[in-house]
PDB file of C-alpha atoms and ligand atoms in Angstrom:
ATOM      1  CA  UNK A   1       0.000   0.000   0.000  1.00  0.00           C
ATOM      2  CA  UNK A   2       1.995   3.449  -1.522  1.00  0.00           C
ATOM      3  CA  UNK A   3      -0.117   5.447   0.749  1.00  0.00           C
ATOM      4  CA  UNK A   4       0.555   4.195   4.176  1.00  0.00           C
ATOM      5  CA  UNK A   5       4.606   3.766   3.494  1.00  0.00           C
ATOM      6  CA  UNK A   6       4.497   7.833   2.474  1.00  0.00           C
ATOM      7  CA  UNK A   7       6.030   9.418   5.496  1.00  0.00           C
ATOM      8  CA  UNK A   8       4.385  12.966   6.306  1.00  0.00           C
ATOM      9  CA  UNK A   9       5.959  15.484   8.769  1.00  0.00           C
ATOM     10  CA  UNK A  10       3.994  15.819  11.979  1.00  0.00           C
ATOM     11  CA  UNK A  11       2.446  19.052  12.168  1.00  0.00           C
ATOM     12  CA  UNK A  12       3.010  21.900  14.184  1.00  0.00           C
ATOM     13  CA  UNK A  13       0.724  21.826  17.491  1.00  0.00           C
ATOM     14  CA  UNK A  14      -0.465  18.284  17.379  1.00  0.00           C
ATOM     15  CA  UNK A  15       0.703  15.083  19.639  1.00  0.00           C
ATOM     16  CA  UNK A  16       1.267  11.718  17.428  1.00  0.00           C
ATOM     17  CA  UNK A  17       0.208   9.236  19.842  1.00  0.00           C
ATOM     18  CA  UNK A  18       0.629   5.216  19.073  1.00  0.00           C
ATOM     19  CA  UNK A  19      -2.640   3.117  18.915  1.00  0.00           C
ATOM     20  CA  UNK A  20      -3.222   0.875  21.492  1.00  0.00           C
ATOM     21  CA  UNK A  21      -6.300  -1.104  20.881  1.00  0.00           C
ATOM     22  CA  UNK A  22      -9.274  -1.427  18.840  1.00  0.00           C
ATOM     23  CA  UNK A  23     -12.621  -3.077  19.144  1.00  0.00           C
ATOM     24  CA  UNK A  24     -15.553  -2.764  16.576  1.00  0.00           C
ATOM     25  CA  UNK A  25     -19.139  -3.206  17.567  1.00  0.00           C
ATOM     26  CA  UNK A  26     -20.802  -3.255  14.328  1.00  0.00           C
ATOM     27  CA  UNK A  27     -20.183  -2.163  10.438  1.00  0.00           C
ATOM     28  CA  UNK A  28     -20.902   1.631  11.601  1.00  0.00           C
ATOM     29  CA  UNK A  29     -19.611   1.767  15.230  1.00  0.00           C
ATOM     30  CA  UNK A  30     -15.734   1.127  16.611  1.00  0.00           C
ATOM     31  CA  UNK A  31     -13.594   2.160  19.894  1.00  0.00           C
ATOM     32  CA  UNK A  32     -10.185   2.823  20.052  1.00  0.00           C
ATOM     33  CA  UNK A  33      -7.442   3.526  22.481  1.00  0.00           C
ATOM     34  CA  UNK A  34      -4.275   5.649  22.092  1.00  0.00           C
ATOM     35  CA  UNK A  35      -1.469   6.856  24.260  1.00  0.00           C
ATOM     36  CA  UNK A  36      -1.779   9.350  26.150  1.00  0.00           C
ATOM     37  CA  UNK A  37       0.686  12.238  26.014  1.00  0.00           C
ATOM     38  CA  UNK A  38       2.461  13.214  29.641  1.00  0.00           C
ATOM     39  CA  UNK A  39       1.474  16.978  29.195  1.00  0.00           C
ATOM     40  CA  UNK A  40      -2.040  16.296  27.908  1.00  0.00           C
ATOM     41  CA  UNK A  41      -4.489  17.613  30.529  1.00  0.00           C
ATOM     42  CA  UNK A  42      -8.498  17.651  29.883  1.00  0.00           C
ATOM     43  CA  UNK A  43     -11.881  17.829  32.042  1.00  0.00           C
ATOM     44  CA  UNK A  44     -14.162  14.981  31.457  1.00  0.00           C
ATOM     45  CA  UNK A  45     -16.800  15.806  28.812  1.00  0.00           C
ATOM     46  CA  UNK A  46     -14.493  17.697  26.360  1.00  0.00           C
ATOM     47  CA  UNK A  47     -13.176  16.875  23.102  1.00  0.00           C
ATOM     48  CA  UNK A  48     -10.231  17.294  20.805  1.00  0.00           C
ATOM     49  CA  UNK A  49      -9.501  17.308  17.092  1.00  0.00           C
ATOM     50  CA  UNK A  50      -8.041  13.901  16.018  1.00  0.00           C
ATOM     51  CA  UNK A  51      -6.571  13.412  12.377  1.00  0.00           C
ATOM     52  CA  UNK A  52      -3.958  10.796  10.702  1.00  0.00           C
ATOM     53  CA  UNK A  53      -0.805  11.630   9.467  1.00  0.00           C
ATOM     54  CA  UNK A  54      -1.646  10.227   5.397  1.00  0.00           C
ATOM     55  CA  UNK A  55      -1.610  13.707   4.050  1.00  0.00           C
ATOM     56  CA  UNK A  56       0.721  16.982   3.692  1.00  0.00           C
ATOM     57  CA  UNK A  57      -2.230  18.397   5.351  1.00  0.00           C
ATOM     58  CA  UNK A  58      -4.366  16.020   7.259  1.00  0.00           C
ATOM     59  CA  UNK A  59      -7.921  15.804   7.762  1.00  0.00           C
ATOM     60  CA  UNK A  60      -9.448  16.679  11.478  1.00  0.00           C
ATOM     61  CA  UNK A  61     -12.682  16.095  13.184  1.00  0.00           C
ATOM     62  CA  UNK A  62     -13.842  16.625  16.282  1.00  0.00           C
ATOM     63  CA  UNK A  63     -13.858  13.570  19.115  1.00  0.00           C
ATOM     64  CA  UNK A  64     -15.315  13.491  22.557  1.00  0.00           C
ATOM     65  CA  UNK A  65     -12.493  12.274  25.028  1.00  0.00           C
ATOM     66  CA  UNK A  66     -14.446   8.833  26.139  1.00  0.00           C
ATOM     67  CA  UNK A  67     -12.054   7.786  28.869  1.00  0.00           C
ATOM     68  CA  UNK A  68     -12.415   9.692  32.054  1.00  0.00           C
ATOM     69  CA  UNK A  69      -9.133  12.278  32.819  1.00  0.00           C
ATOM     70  CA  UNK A  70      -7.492   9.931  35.271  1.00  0.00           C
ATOM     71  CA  UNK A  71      -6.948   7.960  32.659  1.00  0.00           C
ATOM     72  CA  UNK A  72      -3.240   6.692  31.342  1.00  0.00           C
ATOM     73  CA  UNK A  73      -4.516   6.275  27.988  1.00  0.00           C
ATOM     74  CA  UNK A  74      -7.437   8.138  25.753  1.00  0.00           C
ATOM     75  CA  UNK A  75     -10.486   6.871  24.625  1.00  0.00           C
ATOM     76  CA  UNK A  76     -12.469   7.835  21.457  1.00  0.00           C
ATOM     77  CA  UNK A  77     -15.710   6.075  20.067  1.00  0.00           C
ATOM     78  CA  UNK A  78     -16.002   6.399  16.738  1.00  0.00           C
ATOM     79  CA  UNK A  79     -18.742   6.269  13.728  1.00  0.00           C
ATOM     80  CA  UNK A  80     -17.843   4.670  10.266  1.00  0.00           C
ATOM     81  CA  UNK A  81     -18.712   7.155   7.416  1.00  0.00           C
ATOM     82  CA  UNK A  82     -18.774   5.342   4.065  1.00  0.00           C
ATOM     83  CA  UNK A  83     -16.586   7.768   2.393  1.00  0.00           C
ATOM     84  CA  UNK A  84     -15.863   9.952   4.894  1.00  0.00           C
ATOM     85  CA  UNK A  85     -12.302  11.676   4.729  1.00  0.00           C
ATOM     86  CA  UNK A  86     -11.734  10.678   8.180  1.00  0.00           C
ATOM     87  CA  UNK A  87     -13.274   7.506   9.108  1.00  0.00           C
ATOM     88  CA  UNK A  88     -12.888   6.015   6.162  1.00  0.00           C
ATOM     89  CA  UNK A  89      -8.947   5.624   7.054  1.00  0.00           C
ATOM     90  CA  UNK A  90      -9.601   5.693  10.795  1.00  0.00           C
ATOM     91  CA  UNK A  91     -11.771   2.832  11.013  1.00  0.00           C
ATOM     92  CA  UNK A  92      -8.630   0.395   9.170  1.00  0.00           C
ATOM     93  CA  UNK A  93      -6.122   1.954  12.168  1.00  0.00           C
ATOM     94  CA  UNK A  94      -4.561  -1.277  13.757  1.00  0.00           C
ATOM     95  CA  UNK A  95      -2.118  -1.375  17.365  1.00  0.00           C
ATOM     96  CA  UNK A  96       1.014   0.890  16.656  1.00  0.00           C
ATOM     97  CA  UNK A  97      -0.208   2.736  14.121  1.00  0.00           C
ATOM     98  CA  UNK A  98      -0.379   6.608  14.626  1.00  0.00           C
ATOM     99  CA  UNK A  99      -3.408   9.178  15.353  1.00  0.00           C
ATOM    100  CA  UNK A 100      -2.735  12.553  15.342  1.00  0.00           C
ATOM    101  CA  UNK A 101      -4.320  14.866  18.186  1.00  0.00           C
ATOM    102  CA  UNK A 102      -4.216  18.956  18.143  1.00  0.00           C
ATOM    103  CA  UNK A 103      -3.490  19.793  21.301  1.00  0.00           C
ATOM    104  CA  UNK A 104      -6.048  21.963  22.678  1.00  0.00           C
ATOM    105  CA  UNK A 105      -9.532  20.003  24.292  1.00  0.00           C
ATOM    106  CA  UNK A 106     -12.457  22.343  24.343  1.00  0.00           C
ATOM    107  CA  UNK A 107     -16.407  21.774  25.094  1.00  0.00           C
ATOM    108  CA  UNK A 108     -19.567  22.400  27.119  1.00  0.00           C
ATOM    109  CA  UNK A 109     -20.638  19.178  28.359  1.00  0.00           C
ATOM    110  CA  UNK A 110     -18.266  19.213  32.120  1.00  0.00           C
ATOM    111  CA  UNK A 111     -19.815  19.142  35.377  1.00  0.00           C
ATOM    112  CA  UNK A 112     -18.359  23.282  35.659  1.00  0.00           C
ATOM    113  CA  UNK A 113     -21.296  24.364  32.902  1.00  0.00           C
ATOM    114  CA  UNK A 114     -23.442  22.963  35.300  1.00  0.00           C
ATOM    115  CA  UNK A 115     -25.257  24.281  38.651  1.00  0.00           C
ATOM    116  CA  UNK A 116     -25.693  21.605  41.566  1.00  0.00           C
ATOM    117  CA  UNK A 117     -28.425  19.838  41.294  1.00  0.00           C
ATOM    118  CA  UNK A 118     -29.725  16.516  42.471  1.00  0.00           C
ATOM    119  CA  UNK A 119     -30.490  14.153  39.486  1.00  0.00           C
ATOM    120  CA  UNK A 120     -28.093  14.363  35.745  1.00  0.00           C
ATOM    121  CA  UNK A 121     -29.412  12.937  32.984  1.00  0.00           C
ATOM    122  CA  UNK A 122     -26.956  12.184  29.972  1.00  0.00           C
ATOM    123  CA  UNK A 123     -29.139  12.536  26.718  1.00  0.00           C
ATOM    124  CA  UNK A 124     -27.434  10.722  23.891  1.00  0.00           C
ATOM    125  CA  UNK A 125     -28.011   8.979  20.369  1.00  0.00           C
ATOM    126  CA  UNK A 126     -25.344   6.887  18.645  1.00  0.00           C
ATOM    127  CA  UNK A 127     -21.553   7.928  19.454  1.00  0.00           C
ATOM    128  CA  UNK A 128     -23.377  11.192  21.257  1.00  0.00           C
ATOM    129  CA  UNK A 129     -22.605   8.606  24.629  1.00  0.00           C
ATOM    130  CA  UNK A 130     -18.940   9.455  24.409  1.00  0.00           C
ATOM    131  CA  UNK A 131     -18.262  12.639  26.574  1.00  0.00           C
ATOM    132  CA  UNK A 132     -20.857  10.705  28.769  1.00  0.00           C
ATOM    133  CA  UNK A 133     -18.437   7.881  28.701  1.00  0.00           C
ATOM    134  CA  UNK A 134     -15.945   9.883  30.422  1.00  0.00           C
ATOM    135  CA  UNK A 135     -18.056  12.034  32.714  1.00  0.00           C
ATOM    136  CA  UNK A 136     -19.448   8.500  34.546  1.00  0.00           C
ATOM    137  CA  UNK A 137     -16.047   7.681  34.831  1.00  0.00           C
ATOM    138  CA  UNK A 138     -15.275  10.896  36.880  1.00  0.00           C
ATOM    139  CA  UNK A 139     -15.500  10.597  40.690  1.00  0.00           C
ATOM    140  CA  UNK A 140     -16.118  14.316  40.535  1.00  0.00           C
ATOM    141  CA  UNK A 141     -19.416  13.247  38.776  1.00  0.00           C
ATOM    142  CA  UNK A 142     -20.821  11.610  41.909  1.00  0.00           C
ATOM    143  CA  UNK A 143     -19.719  14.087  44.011  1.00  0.00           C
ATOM    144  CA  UNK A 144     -21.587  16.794  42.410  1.00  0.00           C
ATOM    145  CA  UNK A 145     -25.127  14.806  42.037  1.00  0.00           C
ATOM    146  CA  UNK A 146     -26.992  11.643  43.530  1.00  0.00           C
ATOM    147  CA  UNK A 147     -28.158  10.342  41.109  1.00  0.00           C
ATOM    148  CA  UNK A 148     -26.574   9.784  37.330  1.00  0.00           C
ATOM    149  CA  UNK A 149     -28.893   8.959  34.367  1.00  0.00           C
ATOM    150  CA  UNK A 150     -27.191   7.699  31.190  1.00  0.00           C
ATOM    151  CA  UNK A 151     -29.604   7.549  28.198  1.00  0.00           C
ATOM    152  CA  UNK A 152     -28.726   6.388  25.202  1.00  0.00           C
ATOM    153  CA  UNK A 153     -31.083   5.907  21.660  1.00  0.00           C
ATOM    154  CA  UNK A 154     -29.781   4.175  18.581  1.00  0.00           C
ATOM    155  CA  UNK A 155     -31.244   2.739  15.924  1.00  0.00           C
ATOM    156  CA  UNK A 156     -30.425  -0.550  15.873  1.00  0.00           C
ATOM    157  CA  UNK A 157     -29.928  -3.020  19.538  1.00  0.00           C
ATOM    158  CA  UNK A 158     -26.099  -3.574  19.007  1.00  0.00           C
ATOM    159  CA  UNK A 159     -25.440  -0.333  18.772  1.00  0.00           C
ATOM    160  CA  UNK A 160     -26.124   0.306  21.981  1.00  0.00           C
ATOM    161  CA  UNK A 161     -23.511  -2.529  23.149  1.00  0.00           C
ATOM    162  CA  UNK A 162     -21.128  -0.043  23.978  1.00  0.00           C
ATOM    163  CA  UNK A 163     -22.919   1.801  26.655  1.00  0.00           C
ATOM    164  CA  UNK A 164     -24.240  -1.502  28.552  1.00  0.00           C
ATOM    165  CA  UNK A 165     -20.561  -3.125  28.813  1.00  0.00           C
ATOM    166  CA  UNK A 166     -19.030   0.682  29.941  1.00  0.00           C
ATOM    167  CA  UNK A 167     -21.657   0.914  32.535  1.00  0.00           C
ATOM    168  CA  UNK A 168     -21.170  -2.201  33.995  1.00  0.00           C
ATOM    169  CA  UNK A 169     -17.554  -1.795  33.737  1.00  0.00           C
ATOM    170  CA  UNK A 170     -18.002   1.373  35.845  1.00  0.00           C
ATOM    171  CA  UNK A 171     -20.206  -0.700  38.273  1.00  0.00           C
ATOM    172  CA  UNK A 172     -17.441  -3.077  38.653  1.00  0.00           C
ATOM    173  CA  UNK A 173     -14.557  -0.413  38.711  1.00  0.00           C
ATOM    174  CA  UNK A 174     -11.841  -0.532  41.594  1.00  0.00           C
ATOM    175  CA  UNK A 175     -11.626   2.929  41.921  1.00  0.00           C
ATOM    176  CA  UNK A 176     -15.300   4.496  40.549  1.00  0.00           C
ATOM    177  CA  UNK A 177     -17.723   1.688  41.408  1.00  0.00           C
ATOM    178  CA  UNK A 178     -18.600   2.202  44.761  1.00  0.00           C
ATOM    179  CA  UNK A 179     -18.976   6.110  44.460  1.00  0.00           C
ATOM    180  CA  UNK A 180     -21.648   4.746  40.862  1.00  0.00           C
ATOM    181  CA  UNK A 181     -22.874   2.231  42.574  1.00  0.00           C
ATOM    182  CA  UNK A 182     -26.523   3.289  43.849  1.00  0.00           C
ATOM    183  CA  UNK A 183     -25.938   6.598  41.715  1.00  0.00           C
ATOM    184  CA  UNK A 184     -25.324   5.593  38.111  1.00  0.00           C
ATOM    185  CA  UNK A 185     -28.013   3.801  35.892  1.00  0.00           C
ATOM    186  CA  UNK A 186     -28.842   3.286  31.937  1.00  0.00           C
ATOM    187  CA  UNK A 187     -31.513   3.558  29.745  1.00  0.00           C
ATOM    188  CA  UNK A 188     -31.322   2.489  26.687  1.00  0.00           C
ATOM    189  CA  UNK A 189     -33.695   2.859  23.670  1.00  0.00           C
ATOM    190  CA  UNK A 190     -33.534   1.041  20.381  1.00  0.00           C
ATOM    191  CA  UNK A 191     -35.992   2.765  17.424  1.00  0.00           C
ATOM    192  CA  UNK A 192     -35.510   0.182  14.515  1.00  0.00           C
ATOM    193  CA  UNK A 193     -35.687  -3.075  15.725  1.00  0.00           C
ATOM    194  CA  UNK A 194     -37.815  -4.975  18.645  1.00  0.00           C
ATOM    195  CA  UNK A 195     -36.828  -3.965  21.711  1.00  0.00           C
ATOM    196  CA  UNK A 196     -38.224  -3.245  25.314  1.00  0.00           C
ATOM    197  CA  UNK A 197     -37.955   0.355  24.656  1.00  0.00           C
ATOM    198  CA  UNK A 198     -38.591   1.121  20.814  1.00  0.00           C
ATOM    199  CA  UNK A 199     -39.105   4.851  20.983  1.00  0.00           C
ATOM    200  CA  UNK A 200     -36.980   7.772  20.440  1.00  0.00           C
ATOM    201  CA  UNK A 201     -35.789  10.003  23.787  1.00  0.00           C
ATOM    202  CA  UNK A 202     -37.757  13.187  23.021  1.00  0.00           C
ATOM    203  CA  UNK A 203     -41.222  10.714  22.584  1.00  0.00           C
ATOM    204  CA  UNK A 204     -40.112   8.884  26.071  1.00  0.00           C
ATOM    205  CA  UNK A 205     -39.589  12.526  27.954  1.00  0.00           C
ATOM    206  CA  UNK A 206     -42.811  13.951  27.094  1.00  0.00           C
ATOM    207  CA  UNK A 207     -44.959  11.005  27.422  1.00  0.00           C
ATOM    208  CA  UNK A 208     -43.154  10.267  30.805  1.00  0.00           C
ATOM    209  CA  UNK A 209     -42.155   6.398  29.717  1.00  0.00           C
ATOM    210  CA  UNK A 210     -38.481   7.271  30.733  1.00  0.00           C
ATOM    211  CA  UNK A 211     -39.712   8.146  34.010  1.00  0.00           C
ATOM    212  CA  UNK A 212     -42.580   5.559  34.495  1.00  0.00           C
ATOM    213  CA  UNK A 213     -39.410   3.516  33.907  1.00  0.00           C
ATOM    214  CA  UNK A 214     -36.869   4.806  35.918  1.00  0.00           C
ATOM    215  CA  UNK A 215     -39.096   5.185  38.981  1.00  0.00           C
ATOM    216  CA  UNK A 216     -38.447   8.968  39.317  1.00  0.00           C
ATOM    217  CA  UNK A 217     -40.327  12.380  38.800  1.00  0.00           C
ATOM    218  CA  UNK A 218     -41.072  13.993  35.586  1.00  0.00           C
ATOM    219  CA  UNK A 219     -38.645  17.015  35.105  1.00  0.00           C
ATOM    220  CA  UNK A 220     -38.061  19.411  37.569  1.00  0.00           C
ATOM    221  CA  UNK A 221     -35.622  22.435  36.838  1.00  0.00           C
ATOM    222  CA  UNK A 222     -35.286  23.063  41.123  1.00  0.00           C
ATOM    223  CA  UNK A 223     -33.391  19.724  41.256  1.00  0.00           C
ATOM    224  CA  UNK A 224     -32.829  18.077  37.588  1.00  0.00           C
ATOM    225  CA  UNK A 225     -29.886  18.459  35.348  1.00  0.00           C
ATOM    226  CA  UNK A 226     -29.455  18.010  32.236  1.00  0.00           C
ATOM    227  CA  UNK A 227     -26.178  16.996  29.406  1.00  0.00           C
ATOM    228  CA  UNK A 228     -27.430  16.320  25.367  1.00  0.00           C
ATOM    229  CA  UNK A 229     -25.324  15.052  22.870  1.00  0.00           C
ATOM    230  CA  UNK A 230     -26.534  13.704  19.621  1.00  0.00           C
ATOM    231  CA  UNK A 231     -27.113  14.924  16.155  1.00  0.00           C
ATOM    232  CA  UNK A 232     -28.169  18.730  15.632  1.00  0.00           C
ATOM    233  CA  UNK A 233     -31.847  17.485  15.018  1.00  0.00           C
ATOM    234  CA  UNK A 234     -31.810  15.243  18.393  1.00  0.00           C
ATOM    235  CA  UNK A 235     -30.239  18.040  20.054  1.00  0.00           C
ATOM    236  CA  UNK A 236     -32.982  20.812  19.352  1.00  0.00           C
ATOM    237  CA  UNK A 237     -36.019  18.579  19.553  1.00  0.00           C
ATOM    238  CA  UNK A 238     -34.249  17.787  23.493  1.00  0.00           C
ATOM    239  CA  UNK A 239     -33.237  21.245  24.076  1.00  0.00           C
ATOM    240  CA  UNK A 240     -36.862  22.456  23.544  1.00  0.00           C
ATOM    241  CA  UNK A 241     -38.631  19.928  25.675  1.00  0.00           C
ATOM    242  CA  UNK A 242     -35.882  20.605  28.929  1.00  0.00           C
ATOM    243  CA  UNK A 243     -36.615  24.737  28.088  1.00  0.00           C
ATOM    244  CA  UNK A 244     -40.415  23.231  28.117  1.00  0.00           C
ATOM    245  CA  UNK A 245     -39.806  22.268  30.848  1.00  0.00           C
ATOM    246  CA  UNK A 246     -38.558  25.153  32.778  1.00  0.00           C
ATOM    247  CA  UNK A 247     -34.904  24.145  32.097  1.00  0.00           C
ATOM    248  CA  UNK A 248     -31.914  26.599  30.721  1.00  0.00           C
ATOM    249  CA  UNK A 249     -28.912  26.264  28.729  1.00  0.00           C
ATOM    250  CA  UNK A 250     -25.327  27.071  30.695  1.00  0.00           C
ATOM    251  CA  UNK A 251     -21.908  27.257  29.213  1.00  0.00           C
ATOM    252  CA  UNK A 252     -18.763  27.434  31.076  1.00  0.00           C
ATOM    253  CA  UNK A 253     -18.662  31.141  30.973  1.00  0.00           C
ATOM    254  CA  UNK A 254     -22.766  30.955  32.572  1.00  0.00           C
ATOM    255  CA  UNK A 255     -23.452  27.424  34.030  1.00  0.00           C
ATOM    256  CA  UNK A 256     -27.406  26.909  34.293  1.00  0.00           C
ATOM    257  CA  UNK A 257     -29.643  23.526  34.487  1.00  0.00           C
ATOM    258  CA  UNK A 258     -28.441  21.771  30.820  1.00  0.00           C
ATOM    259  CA  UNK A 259     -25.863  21.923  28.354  1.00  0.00           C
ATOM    260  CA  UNK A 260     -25.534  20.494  24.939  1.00  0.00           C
ATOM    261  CA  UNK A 261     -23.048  19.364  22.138  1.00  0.00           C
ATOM    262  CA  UNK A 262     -23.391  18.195  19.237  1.00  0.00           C
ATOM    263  CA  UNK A 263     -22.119  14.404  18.187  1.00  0.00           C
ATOM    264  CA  UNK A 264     -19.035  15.143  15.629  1.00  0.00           C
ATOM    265  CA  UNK A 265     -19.390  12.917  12.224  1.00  0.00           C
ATOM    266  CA  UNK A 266     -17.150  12.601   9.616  1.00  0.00           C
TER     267      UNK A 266
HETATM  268  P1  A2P B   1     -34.994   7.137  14.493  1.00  0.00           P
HETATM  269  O1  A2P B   1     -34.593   5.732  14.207  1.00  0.00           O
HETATM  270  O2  A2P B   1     -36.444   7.278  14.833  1.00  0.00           O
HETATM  271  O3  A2P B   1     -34.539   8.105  13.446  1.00  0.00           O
HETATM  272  P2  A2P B   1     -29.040   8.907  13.807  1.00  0.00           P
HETATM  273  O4  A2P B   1     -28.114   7.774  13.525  1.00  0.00           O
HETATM  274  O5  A2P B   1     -29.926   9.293  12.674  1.00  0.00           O
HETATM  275  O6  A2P B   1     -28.378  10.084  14.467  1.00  0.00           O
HETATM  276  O7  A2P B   1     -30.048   8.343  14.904  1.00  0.00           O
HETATM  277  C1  A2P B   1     -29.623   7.782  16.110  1.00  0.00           C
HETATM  278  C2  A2P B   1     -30.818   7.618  17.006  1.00  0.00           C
HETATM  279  O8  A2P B   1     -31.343   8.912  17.329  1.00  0.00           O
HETATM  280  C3  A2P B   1     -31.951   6.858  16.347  1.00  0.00           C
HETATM  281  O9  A2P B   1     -32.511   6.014  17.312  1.00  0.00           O
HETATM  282  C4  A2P B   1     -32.907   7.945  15.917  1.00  0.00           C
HETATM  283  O10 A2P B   1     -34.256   7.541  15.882  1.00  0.00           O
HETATM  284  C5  A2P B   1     -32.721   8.958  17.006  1.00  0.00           C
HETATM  285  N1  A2P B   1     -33.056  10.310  16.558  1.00  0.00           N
HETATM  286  C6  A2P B   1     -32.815  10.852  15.344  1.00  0.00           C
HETATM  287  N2  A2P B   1     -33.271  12.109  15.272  1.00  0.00           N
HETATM  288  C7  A2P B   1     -33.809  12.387  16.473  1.00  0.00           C
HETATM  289  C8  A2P B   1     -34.453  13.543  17.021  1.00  0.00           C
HETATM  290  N3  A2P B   1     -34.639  14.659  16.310  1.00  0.00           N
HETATM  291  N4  A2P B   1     -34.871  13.480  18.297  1.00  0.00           N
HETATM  292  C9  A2P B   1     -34.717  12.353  19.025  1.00  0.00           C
HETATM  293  N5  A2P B   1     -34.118  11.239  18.559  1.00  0.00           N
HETATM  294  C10 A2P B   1     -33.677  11.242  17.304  1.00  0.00           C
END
């Protein structure tokens, strides 16, 4: 293969980190792990701009840091694009190989956007679960609220394999389980194929189902947080029901009662 043997100089400003592992969960949906670089600091929730060095001038997108920021290596759960000019290449990367990362993490979904509340629900759809992925491995997470909801939709039942082995994983955890366990539960939704809970998020918010199922009360803004991260439609419809419900966007520079990102595709 001409292309991978063509060396490229690293750019200016980003780390070139080695590969560690890789796992794929279906034809659309793969994890993988990378080094992490000694001077590399982040807060759970943010993401960075990853790229490959195949090109004078490589290609970056935008990646949620999955893995929590006590972590020794970095985390990143990744769509497949057919034809995208990122995933396309990314989704082939094996152990060894080389990711490129700029070195500046940015984003709005950290526990600092956010006022103290009681109850955090994490709204996601597909590969929108990854800044959630590191936030419920955060001890500072539990700290802030008592109880942690993970939601994730996705259209099709493996998808959502992901989510259910991290959470238990969490559960299980040395360090994070005991302050999750009690604290941290899923829901998961598939809309596409038969499953317990067929229906998209926004449908199971506003006819209470995610409640009725959970065991809780319906929105409150006095005690109820809220993170979204999904595509830009998901992320509207859900903004509009939390601001329906009395709810208010924060940032880091003005935290409130929810904050949003979008899910990065490319
Ligand atoms: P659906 O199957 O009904 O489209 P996508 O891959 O298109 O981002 O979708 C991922 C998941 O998010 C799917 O389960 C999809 O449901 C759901 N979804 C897509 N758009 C919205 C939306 N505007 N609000 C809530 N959920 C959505």
């Amino acid at each position: 293969d001409q292309e991978a043997k063509t060396e490229f100089p690293i750019p200016a400003n980003v780390f070139a980190e080695k590969v560690v592992s890789v796992q794929h969960y279906t034809d659309r949906l793969f994890k993988f792990r990378i080094t992490r670089p000694a001077s590399f600091r982040f807060r759970s929730g943010e993401f960075v701009m990853i790229g490959l060095p195949n090109a004078e001038k490589p290609v970056f997108r935008a990646y949620s840091v999955a893995s929590p920021s006590w972590d020794e290596e970095l985390e990143f759960f990744s769509i497949k694009v057919p034809n995208g000019p990122l995933t396309e290449h990314l989704q082939k990367i094996q152990p060894g190989d080389t990711v490129l990362m700029r070195k500046k993490p940015t984003g709005t979904l950290v526990n600092d956007a956010l006022i103290p509340g009681k109850r955090l629900y994490m709204f996601s759809t597909g590969t929108g679960v990854a800044p959630f992925a590191s936030l419920i491995r955060d001890p500072e997470t539990y700290e802030k609220f008592e109880e942690v909801i993970l939601t994730q939709t996705c259209r099709e039942v493996n998808e959502l394999t992901y989510a259910k082995e991290l959470v238990e994983e969490v559960i299980n955890d040395p360090l994070v389980g005991e302050l999750a366990a009690g604290k941290l539960r899923l829901h998961t939704a598939a809309t596409r194929e038969p499953y317990p809970c067929q229906e998209r998020i926004t449908t199971l918010i506003e006819n209470g189902k995610l409640f009725e199922d959970l065991g809780v009360p319906r929105l409150d803004p006095a005690v109820d947080r809220g993170m979204i991260c999904g595509s830009m439609e998901m992320i509207n419809d859900t903004k509009a029901i939390l601001e329906k419900h009395g709810l208010e966007e924060g940032s880091n520079a003005s935290p409130s009662t929810f904050v949003v990102e979008r899910a990065f595709v490319g």
